[in-house]
mmCIF file of C-alpha atoms in Angstrom:
data_model
loop_
_atom_site.group_PDB
_atom_site.id
_atom_site.type_symbol
_atom_site.label_atom_id
_atom_site.label_comp_id
_atom_site.label_asym_id
_atom_site.label_seq_id
_atom_site.Cartn_x
_atom_site.Cartn_y
_atom_site.Cartn_z
ATOM 1 C CA MET A 1 -5.427 5.953 -6.758
ATOM 2 C CA ARG A 2 -8.439 7.388 -8.794
ATOM 3 C CA LEU A 3 -11.991 6.910 -9.264
ATOM 4 C CA TYR A 4 -14.133 9.964 -10.422
ATOM 5 C CA GLY A 5 -15.619 12.948 -8.496
ATOM 6 C CA ARG A 6 -16.716 16.487 -8.110
ATOM 7 C CA SER A 7 -15.649 19.528 -6.264
ATOM 8 C CA HIS A 8 -17.112 21.715 -3.561
ATOM 9 C CA ASP A 9 -17.036 25.501 -3.567
ATOM 10 C CA ARG A 10 -15.972 27.371 -0.409
ATOM 11 C CA GLN A 11 -18.313 30.239 -0.431
ATOM 12 C CA SER A 12 -21.413 28.027 -1.132
ATOM 13 C CA LEU A 13 -20.384 25.490 1.490
ATOM 14 C CA ALA A 14 -20.074 28.223 4.048
ATOM 15 C CA ARG A 15 -23.455 29.592 3.119
ATOM 16 C CA HIS A 16 -25.168 26.313 3.693
ATOM 17 C CA ALA A 17 -23.218 24.725 6.646
ATOM 18 C CA GLY A 18 -21.587 26.139 9.763
ATOM 19 C CA ASP A 19 -19.057 23.230 9.835
ATOM 20 C CA LEU A 20 -17.002 21.763 7.115
ATOM 21 C CA SER A 21 -17.848 18.205 8.335
ATOM 22 C CA ALA A 22 -21.362 18.572 6.720
ATOM 23 C CA ALA A 23 -19.513 18.052 3.543
ATOM 24 C CA GLY A 24 -16.659 15.902 4.514
ATOM 25 C CA GLY A 25 -13.483 15.906 6.485
ATOM 26 C CA VAL A 26 -11.006 13.966 8.488
ATOM 27 C CA ARG A 27 -11.953 12.532 11.931
ATOM 28 C CA ALA A 28 -9.711 10.693 14.595
ATOM 29 C CA VAL A 29 -11.094 7.689 16.222
ATOM 30 C CA VAL A 30 -9.735 4.789 18.183
ATOM 31 C CA LEU A 31 -10.915 1.178 17.159
ATOM 32 C CA ASP A 32 -12.142 -0.493 20.450
ATOM 33 C CA ASP A 33 -12.952 -4.237 19.933
ATOM 34 C CA GLY A 34 -11.468 -7.535 19.255
ATOM 35 C CA SER A 35 -7.950 -7.756 17.811
ATOM 36 C CA GLU A 36 -8.226 -4.181 16.454
ATOM 37 C CA ARG A 37 -8.584 -2.658 19.905
ATOM 38 C CA GLY A 38 -6.428 0.438 20.481
ATOM 39 C CA ILE A 39 -5.577 1.333 16.847
ATOM 40 C CA ARG A 40 -5.673 4.985 16.174
ATOM 41 C CA THR A 41 -7.370 5.642 13.001
ATOM 42 C CA LEU A 42 -8.244 8.697 10.724
ATOM 43 C CA GLU A 43 -11.582 8.476 8.932
ATOM 44 C CA PHE A 44 -11.435 10.445 5.738
ATOM 45 C CA ARG A 45 -14.666 11.476 4.012
ATOM 46 C CA THR A 46 -14.392 13.426 0.841
ATOM 47 C CA GLY A 47 -18.160 14.216 0.148
ATOM 48 C CA GLY A 48 -17.554 13.019 -3.390
ATOM 49 C CA GLY A 49 -18.510 9.475 -2.668
ATOM 50 C CA LEU A 50 -14.972 8.349 -1.409
ATOM 51 C CA SER A 51 -14.215 7.446 2.121
ATOM 52 C CA PHE A 52 -11.328 5.565 3.623
ATOM 53 C CA ASP A 53 -9.522 4.782 6.774
ATOM 54 C CA VAL A 54 -5.728 5.614 7.641
ATOM 55 C CA LEU A 55 -4.409 3.115 10.317
ATOM 56 C CA VAL A 56 -2.054 5.392 12.252
ATOM 57 C CA ASP A 57 -0.814 2.451 14.334
ATOM 58 C CA ARG A 58 -0.198 0.340 11.234
ATOM 59 C CA ALA A 59 2.336 2.524 9.438
ATOM 60 C CA MET A 60 -0.482 4.776 8.222
ATOM 61 C CA ASP A 61 -1.451 2.097 5.808
ATOM 62 C CA LEU A 62 -5.054 2.306 4.351
ATOM 63 C CA GLY A 63 -7.607 0.044 5.770
ATOM 64 C CA GLY A 64 -11.162 -0.048 4.676
ATOM 65 C CA ALA A 65 -12.357 2.071 1.631
ATOM 66 C CA GLU A 66 -15.609 2.770 -0.029
ATOM 67 C CA PHE A 67 -16.948 4.614 -3.068
ATOM 68 C CA GLU A 68 -20.567 5.691 -3.227
ATOM 69 C CA GLY A 69 -21.282 3.092 -0.341
ATOM 70 C CA ARG A 70 -19.575 0.118 -2.085
ATOM 71 C CA GLY A 71 -16.394 -1.186 -0.503
ATOM 72 C CA PHE A 72 -13.279 -1.606 -2.695
ATOM 73 C CA GLY A 73 -10.399 -1.907 -0.086
ATOM 74 C CA TRP A 74 -9.987 -5.612 0.612
ATOM 75 C CA ARG A 75 -11.257 -6.918 3.849
ATOM 76 C CA SER A 76 -9.843 -10.206 5.015
ATOM 77 C CA ALA A 77 -10.656 -12.535 7.954
ATOM 78 C CA THR A 78 -7.794 -11.159 10.033
ATOM 79 C CA GLY A 79 -9.291 -7.707 10.365
ATOM 80 C CA PHE A 80 -6.824 -4.770 11.247
ATOM 81 C CA ARG A 81 -5.017 -6.529 14.037
ATOM 82 C CA HIS A 82 -3.127 -4.468 16.540
ATOM 83 C CA PRO A 83 0.597 -4.356 15.945
ATOM 84 C CA GLY A 84 1.236 -5.312 19.679
ATOM 85 C CA LEU A 85 -0.068 -8.823 18.733
ATOM 86 C CA HIS A 86 2.373 -9.217 15.841
ATOM 87 C CA GLU A 87 5.422 -11.617 16.377
ATOM 88 C CA TYR A 88 7.844 -11.038 13.316
ATOM 89 C CA ARG A 89 9.409 -14.437 13.370
ATOM 90 C CA ASP A 90 6.157 -16.350 13.863
ATOM 91 C CA ASP A 91 4.852 -18.964 11.356
ATOM 92 C CA ASP A 92 8.307 -19.388 9.962
ATOM 93 C CA GLY A 93 8.530 -15.808 8.606
ATOM 94 C CA LEU A 94 4.873 -15.641 7.335
ATOM 95 C CA SER A 95 3.504 -13.916 10.309
ATOM 96 C CA MET A 96 2.097 -10.974 8.214
ATOM 97 C CA MET A 97 -0.548 -13.209 6.971
ATOM 98 C CA ARG A 98 -2.205 -12.845 10.371
ATOM 99 C CA SER A 99 -2.596 -9.134 9.855
ATOM 100 C CA PHE A 100 -3.049 -8.892 6.111
ATOM 101 C CA SER A 101 -6.131 -6.760 5.299
ATOM 102 C CA GLY A 102 -6.972 -3.373 3.673
ATOM 103 C CA LEU A 103 -6.468 -1.233 0.701
ATOM 104 C CA LEU A 104 -2.771 -0.761 1.358
ATOM 105 C CA LEU A 105 -0.120 -2.864 3.021
ATOM 106 C CA THR A 106 3.266 -1.234 2.881
ATOM 107 C CA ALA A 107 6.364 -3.673 2.528
ATOM 108 C CA GLY A 108 9.853 -2.513 3.693
ATOM 109 C CA LEU A 109 11.699 -0.580 4.778
ATOM 110 C CA ASP A 110 14.764 -2.856 4.168
ATOM 111 C CA HIS A 111 13.021 -6.045 2.823
ATOM 112 C CA THR A 112 9.991 -6.565 0.825
ATOM 113 C CA LEU A 113 9.839 -10.024 -0.679
ATOM 114 C CA PHE A 114 9.814 -13.513 0.835
ATOM 115 C CA GLY A 115 12.019 -14.514 3.931
ATOM 116 C CA ALA A 116 15.610 -14.173 3.604
ATOM 117 C CA GLU A 117 18.852 -14.172 5.586
ATOM 118 C CA VAL A 118 21.396 -11.470 4.468
ATOM 119 C CA ASP A 119 24.650 -10.250 5.415
ATOM 120 C CA ALA A 120 24.701 -7.478 8.105
ATOM 121 C CA SER A 121 28.313 -7.066 8.570
ATOM 122 C CA GLN A 122 27.948 -3.205 7.838
ATOM 123 C CA TYR A 123 26.620 -2.792 11.309
ATOM 124 C CA ARG A 124 29.917 -3.999 12.876
ATOM 125 C CA TYR A 125 28.453 -6.106 15.648
ATOM 126 C CA PRO A 126 30.013 -9.536 15.699
ATOM 127 C CA PRO A 127 27.218 -11.480 17.461
ATOM 128 C CA ARG A 128 24.810 -10.405 14.568
ATOM 129 C CA GLY A 129 26.625 -11.283 11.411
ATOM 130 C CA THR A 130 23.362 -11.656 9.400
ATOM 131 C CA ALA A 131 19.965 -10.187 9.456
ATOM 132 C CA VAL A 132 16.699 -12.532 9.051
ATOM 133 C CA HIS A 133 13.848 -11.063 7.230
ATOM 134 C CA ALA A 134 10.251 -12.281 7.221
ATOM 135 C CA LEU A 135 7.815 -11.918 4.397
ATOM 136 C CA HIS A 136 7.191 -8.131 3.392
ATOM 137 C CA GLY A 137 9.564 -6.711 6.020
ATOM 138 C CA ARG A 138 8.636 -4.986 9.362
ATOM 139 C CA VAL A 139 7.135 -1.655 8.573
ATOM 140 C CA ALA A 140 3.310 -2.424 8.194
ATOM 141 C CA ASN A 141 3.223 -3.298 11.755
ATOM 142 C CA LEU A 142 5.016 -0.309 13.095
ATOM 143 C CA PRO A 143 2.914 2.580 14.618
ATOM 144 C CA ALA A 144 3.369 6.067 13.312
ATOM 145 C CA ARG A 145 4.059 9.247 15.185
ATOM 146 C CA LEU A 146 0.970 11.438 13.953
ATOM 147 C CA THR A 147 2.467 14.866 13.099
ATOM 148 C CA GLY A 148 -0.817 16.416 11.914
ATOM 149 C CA TYR A 149 -4.128 16.003 10.103
ATOM 150 C CA GLY A 150 -7.047 18.107 9.083
ATOM 151 C CA GLU A 151 -8.576 20.061 6.250
ATOM 152 C CA ARG A 152 -6.967 23.028 4.627
ATOM 153 C CA TRP A 153 -8.277 25.479 1.764
ATOM 154 C CA GLN A 154 -5.763 26.082 -0.896
ATOM 155 C CA ASP A 155 -5.249 29.371 -2.949
ATOM 156 C CA ASP A 156 -6.777 27.558 -5.962
ATOM 157 C CA GLY A 157 -10.057 27.127 -4.082
ATOM 158 C CA ARG A 158 -9.453 23.504 -3.401
ATOM 159 C CA CYS A 159 -10.176 22.120 0.106
ATOM 160 C CA VAL A 160 -7.516 19.429 0.775
ATOM 161 C CA LEU A 161 -8.083 16.704 3.512
ATOM 162 C CA TRP A 162 -4.628 15.637 4.843
ATOM 163 C CA ALA A 163 -2.635 13.679 7.388
ATOM 164 C CA GLU A 164 1.035 13.294 8.057
ATOM 165 C CA GLY A 165 3.245 11.094 10.129
ATOM 166 C CA GLU A 166 6.567 9.386 10.671
ATOM 167 C CA VAL A 167 7.383 5.781 10.927
ATOM 168 C CA ARG A 168 10.569 4.647 12.793
ATOM 169 C CA GLN A 169 12.362 1.312 12.077
ATOM 170 C CA ALA A 170 15.282 1.034 14.235
ATOM 171 C CA ALA A 171 17.681 -1.185 16.098
ATOM 172 C CA ILE A 172 20.818 -0.941 18.069
ATOM 173 C CA PHE A 173 23.611 -2.428 15.781
ATOM 174 C CA GLY A 174 21.097 -2.455 12.975
ATOM 175 C CA GLU A 175 19.090 -0.156 10.605
ATOM 176 C CA HIS A 176 17.680 3.322 11.476
ATOM 177 C CA LEU A 177 15.324 4.085 8.737
ATOM 178 C CA ARG A 178 12.495 6.737 8.978
ATOM 179 C CA LEU A 179 9.441 6.958 6.635
ATOM 180 C CA THR A 180 7.670 10.260 6.359
ATOM 181 C CA ARG A 181 4.228 9.668 4.862
ATOM 182 C CA ARG A 182 1.692 12.185 3.745
ATOM 183 C CA ILE A 183 -1.910 11.197 2.548
ATOM 184 C CA GLU A 184 -4.220 13.670 0.823
ATOM 185 C CA ALA A 185 -7.563 13.709 -0.841
ATOM 186 C CA ASP A 186 -9.720 16.646 -2.144
ATOM 187 C CA LEU A 187 -12.980 17.719 -0.634
ATOM 188 C CA GLY A 188 -15.479 16.467 -3.251
ATOM 189 C CA GLY A 189 -13.041 14.344 -5.040
ATOM 190 C CA SER A 190 -12.313 10.587 -5.562
ATOM 191 C CA GLU A 191 -8.565 10.530 -5.596
ATOM 192 C CA ILE A 192 -6.161 9.431 -2.848
ATOM 193 C CA ARG A 193 -2.671 10.752 -3.167
ATOM 194 C CA LEU A 194 0.127 9.232 -1.100
ATOM 195 C CA THR A 195 3.551 10.738 -0.830
ATOM 196 C CA ASP A 196 6.396 8.901 1.013
ATOM 197 C CA ARG A 197 10.067 9.837 1.838
ATOM 198 C CA VAL A 198 12.409 7.220 3.429
ATOM 199 C CA ARG A 199 15.698 8.363 4.732
ATOM 200 C CA ASN A 200 18.562 6.718 6.554
ATOM 201 C CA ALA A 201 18.747 8.475 10.045
ATOM 202 C CA GLY A 202 21.682 6.327 10.938
ATOM 203 C CA PHE A 203 25.418 6.292 10.180
ATOM 204 C CA ASP A 204 25.805 2.947 8.370
ATOM 205 C CA PRO A 205 25.031 2.223 4.717
ATOM 206 C CA THR A 206 21.577 0.400 5.010
ATOM 207 C CA PRO A 207 19.654 -1.591 2.335
ATOM 208 C CA HIS A 208 16.424 -0.204 1.082
ATOM 209 C CA MET A 209 13.583 -2.000 -0.569
ATOM 210 C CA TYR A 210 10.080 -0.772 -0.980
ATOM 211 C CA LEU A 211 6.795 -2.193 -2.319
ATOM 212 C CA TYR A 212 3.132 -1.005 -2.175
ATOM 213 C CA HIS A 213 0.736 -3.937 -1.776
ATOM 214 C CA VAL A 214 -2.440 -2.275 -2.913
ATOM 215 C CA ASN A 215 -5.441 -4.642 -2.542
ATOM 216 C CA VAL A 216 -8.878 -4.476 -4.043
ATOM 217 C CA GLY A 217 -11.888 -6.680 -3.084
ATOM 218 C CA TRP A 218 -15.410 -7.355 -3.467
ATOM 219 C CA PRO A 219 -17.696 -5.720 -4.822
ATOM 220 C CA PHE A 220 -15.365 -3.862 -7.145
ATOM 221 C CA LEU A 221 -13.717 -7.209 -7.707
ATOM 222 C CA ASP A 222 -16.403 -9.620 -9.078
ATOM 223 C CA GLU A 223 -16.964 -12.183 -11.719
ATOM 224 C CA GLY A 224 -16.762 -10.262 -15.078
ATOM 225 C CA ALA A 225 -14.451 -7.549 -13.770
ATOM 226 C CA ARG A 226 -11.265 -6.770 -15.879
ATOM 227 C CA TYR A 227 -7.670 -6.354 -14.767
ATOM 228 C CA GLU A 228 -6.307 -3.975 -17.343
ATOM 229 C CA LEU A 229 -2.527 -3.202 -17.696
ATOM 230 C CA PRO A 230 -0.690 -0.773 -19.911
ATOM 231 C CA PRO A 231 1.530 -2.244 -22.649
ATOM 232 C CA HIS A 232 3.966 -4.559 -20.807
ATOM 233 C CA ARG A 233 6.418 -7.444 -20.837
ATOM 234 C CA THR A 234 5.942 -10.231 -18.465
ATOM 235 C CA LEU A 235 9.214 -11.136 -16.659
ATOM 236 C CA TRP A 236 8.189 -13.731 -14.241
ATOM 237 C CA ARG A 237 5.173 -15.667 -13.217
ATOM 238 C CA SER A 238 4.538 -18.177 -10.434
ATOM 239 C CA ASP A 239 4.369 -21.918 -11.008
ATOM 240 C CA SER A 240 0.512 -21.839 -10.238
ATOM 241 C CA VAL A 241 -0.073 -19.735 -13.384
ATOM 242 C CA ALA A 242 0.672 -22.758 -15.638
ATOM 243 C CA GLU A 243 -0.832 -25.270 -13.159
ATOM 244 C CA GLN A 244 -4.238 -23.526 -12.930
ATOM 245 C CA GLY A 245 -4.370 -21.536 -16.140
ATOM 246 C CA VAL A 246 -6.866 -18.851 -14.765
ATOM 247 C CA SER A 247 -6.813 -15.619 -16.885
ATOM 248 C CA HIS A 248 -4.963 -12.785 -15.286
ATOM 249 C CA THR A 249 -7.247 -10.245 -17.045
ATOM 250 C CA ALA A 250 -10.846 -11.705 -16.867
ATOM 251 C CA MET A 251 -11.770 -12.158 -13.363
ATOM 252 C CA PRO A 252 -13.797 -15.169 -12.407
ATOM 253 C CA ALA A 253 -16.164 -15.682 -9.256
ATOM 254 C CA PRO A 254 -14.338 -16.921 -6.203
ATOM 255 C CA LEU A 255 -12.743 -20.312 -6.880
ATOM 256 C CA PRO A 256 -12.332 -23.335 -4.336
ATOM 257 C CA GLY A 257 -8.704 -24.001 -3.342
ATOM 258 C CA PHE A 258 -7.226 -21.375 -5.683
ATOM 259 C CA VAL A 259 -3.535 -21.017 -5.376
ATOM 260 C CA GLU A 260 -2.350 -17.400 -5.525
ATOM 261 C CA GLN A 261 -1.080 -16.425 -8.964
ATOM 262 C CA VAL A 262 1.772 -13.855 -9.126
ATOM 263 C CA TYR A 263 3.162 -12.131 -12.087
ATOM 264 C CA GLU A 264 5.994 -9.729 -12.452
ATOM 265 C CA HIS A 265 5.450 -7.133 -15.347
ATOM 266 C CA GLU A 266 7.450 -4.407 -16.868
ATOM 267 C CA LEU A 267 4.954 -1.633 -17.667
ATOM 268 C CA GLU A 268 5.352 0.806 -20.465
ATOM 269 C CA PRO A 269 5.118 4.305 -19.055
ATOM 270 C CA ASP A 270 3.394 7.247 -20.703
ATOM 271 C CA ALA A 271 5.345 10.333 -21.645
ATOM 272 C CA ALA A 272 5.629 11.536 -17.996
ATOM 273 C CA GLY A 273 7.007 8.299 -16.897
ATOM 274 C CA LEU A 274 3.709 7.032 -15.219
ATOM 275 C CA ALA A 275 1.924 3.662 -15.480
ATOM 276 C CA ARG A 276 -1.794 3.321 -14.684
ATOM 277 C CA PRO A 277 -3.031 -0.339 -14.389
ATOM 278 C CA ARG A 278 -6.665 -0.548 -13.324
ATOM 279 C CA LEU A 279 -9.531 -2.928 -12.357
ATOM 280 C CA VAL A 280 -12.867 -2.126 -14.284
ATOM 281 C CA ASN A 281 -16.301 -3.402 -13.175
ATOM 282 C CA GLU A 282 -18.586 -2.580 -15.906
ATOM 283 C CA ARG A 283 -21.614 -3.932 -14.151
ATOM 284 C CA LEU A 284 -21.260 -1.447 -11.411
ATOM 285 C CA GLY A 285 -20.012 1.359 -13.764
ATOM 286 C CA VAL A 286 -16.901 1.886 -11.768
ATOM 287 C CA TYR A 287 -13.119 1.419 -11.916
ATOM 288 C CA PHE A 288 -10.074 1.449 -9.755
ATOM 289 C CA GLU A 289 -6.888 2.861 -11.031
ATOM 290 C CA LEU A 290 -3.376 3.057 -9.581
ATOM 291 C CA GLU A 291 -0.992 5.700 -10.805
ATOM 292 C CA PHE A 292 2.770 5.446 -10.067
ATOM 293 C CA ASP A 293 6.082 6.543 -11.242
ATOM 294 C CA THR A 294 8.087 3.816 -13.030
ATOM 295 C CA VAL A 295 11.348 5.367 -12.443
ATOM 296 C CA ARG A 296 11.179 5.146 -8.739
ATOM 297 C CA PHE A 297 9.179 1.663 -9.069
ATOM 298 C CA PRO A 298 10.637 -0.012 -12.100
ATOM 299 C CA SER A 299 9.075 -3.443 -11.173
ATOM 300 C CA PHE A 300 5.359 -4.328 -10.908
ATOM 301 C CA PHE A 301 3.650 -7.372 -9.441
ATOM 302 C CA GLN A 302 0.225 -8.468 -10.175
ATOM 303 C CA TRP A 303 -1.466 -10.654 -7.500
ATOM 304 C CA LEU A 304 -4.332 -12.737 -7.905
ATOM 305 C CA HIS A 305 -5.786 -14.254 -4.860
ATOM 306 C CA LEU A 306 -9.199 -15.435 -6.092
ATOM 307 C CA ARG A 307 -9.961 -18.114 -3.444
ATOM 308 C CA GLU A 308 -13.176 -18.493 -1.756
ATOM 309 C CA GLY A 309 -13.251 -16.508 1.468
ATOM 310 C CA ALA A 310 -10.173 -14.290 0.688
ATOM 311 C CA TYR A 311 -11.079 -12.923 -2.740
ATOM 312 C CA ALA A 312 -8.633 -10.118 -3.814
ATOM 313 C CA VAL A 313 -6.415 -8.784 -6.401
ATOM 314 C CA GLY A 314 -3.206 -6.682 -5.799
ATOM 315 C CA PHE A 315 -1.467 -3.966 -7.573
ATOM 316 C CA GLU A 316 2.312 -4.026 -6.394
ATOM 317 C CA PRO A 317 4.754 -1.317 -7.620
ATOM 318 C CA SER A 318 8.199 -2.331 -6.337
ATOM 319 C CA THR A 319 11.721 -0.903 -6.290
ATOM 320 C CA HIS A 320 13.010 -4.466 -6.829
ATOM 321 C CA HIS A 321 12.733 -7.420 -9.061
ATOM 322 C CA VAL A 322 11.421 -10.749 -7.856
ATOM 323 C CA ALA A 323 15.061 -11.941 -7.269
ATOM 324 C CA GLY A 324 15.303 -9.104 -4.530
ATOM 325 C CA ARG A 325 18.739 -7.545 -4.126
ATOM 326 C CA GLY A 326 20.189 -9.872 -6.774
ATOM 327 C CA ARG A 327 20.579 -8.817 -10.362
ATOM 328 C CA GLY A 328 17.840 -8.638 -12.820
ATOM 329 C CA PRO A 329 15.185 -6.213 -14.008
ATOM 330 C CA GLY A 330 14.583 -3.769 -11.215
ATOM 331 C CA GLY A 331 16.859 -5.708 -9.023
ATOM 332 C CA ARG A 332 19.481 -3.066 -8.260
ATOM 333 C CA VAL A 333 20.820 -2.813 -4.670
ATOM 334 C CA HIS A 334 19.401 0.246 -3.048
ATOM 335 C CA ASP A 335 21.868 0.997 -0.230
ATOM 336 C CA VAL A 336 20.987 4.064 1.670
ATOM 337 C CA PRO A 337 24.157 5.913 2.841
ATOM 338 C CA GLY A 338 24.240 7.612 6.148
ATOM 339 C CA PRO A 339 24.309 11.398 6.737
ATOM 340 C CA ARG A 340 27.554 13.067 5.955
#
């Protein structure tokens, strides 16, 4: 994720301030009111105009985010609800809609798309022959074990703000998957770098699906903003696209009763195998860009939720096609073998 920024010099900073926090840093806080009460949070401030929150108890997903005082991480009416309030099977599998807010919601680890019932015979537990999945899976409402955070000067003169933790999704006679997540940003910079590693810590072959639901809201998203895609081929679109006919590139103002429009695109990568879709707001003179590896994430979903009161656009790199574990572009089965 990239905007633009500047750097800080270590010696100059030391001459002017006795503490790095004068320029930026990472601070641990606990949210303490309403449905958010009790969520451990890391506040990142780069000193280059970028600030964002890491929700430790929400899989280390990204909550609020601002650039030069303007918010760009989507803020919905749900707030950042504590995971202890989450009921996975509530609302007929749509329970994540009661805690869907922020710059990043991670979908996975064994399911990412709409609700489904799938074979679970590999776990060899007769009373549980199938596994029932809800929308976007379980991981976004699992707390992380925080293994470290802080600021570190590098040999190249950069100061890196960082946090790292592990999220465990496990059940007896079920999956045992572990996500290790590292988040970095440079002091003085305007880029968020996120590195994830998922491993099967169990001994049964386990399905693995993964999707990043990156959500940008007002004021970066506003009437006249442009959603720009690299050269691409559209593989699928929701029925609402034909019914409403709202452009997927030129953004309107919030619309009453808008039904979400979703597209699956195959993005053409650059020579390094990377794709960089972006949202451009020329009136504010800013843009938001997401950079990702198209080999690891061969499918890309574009989400337009342009309704009054819930105005957002989504960037969704995915390991799987809209058909999920079925056949089709990006629809390969990603079974994670157990350790040998």
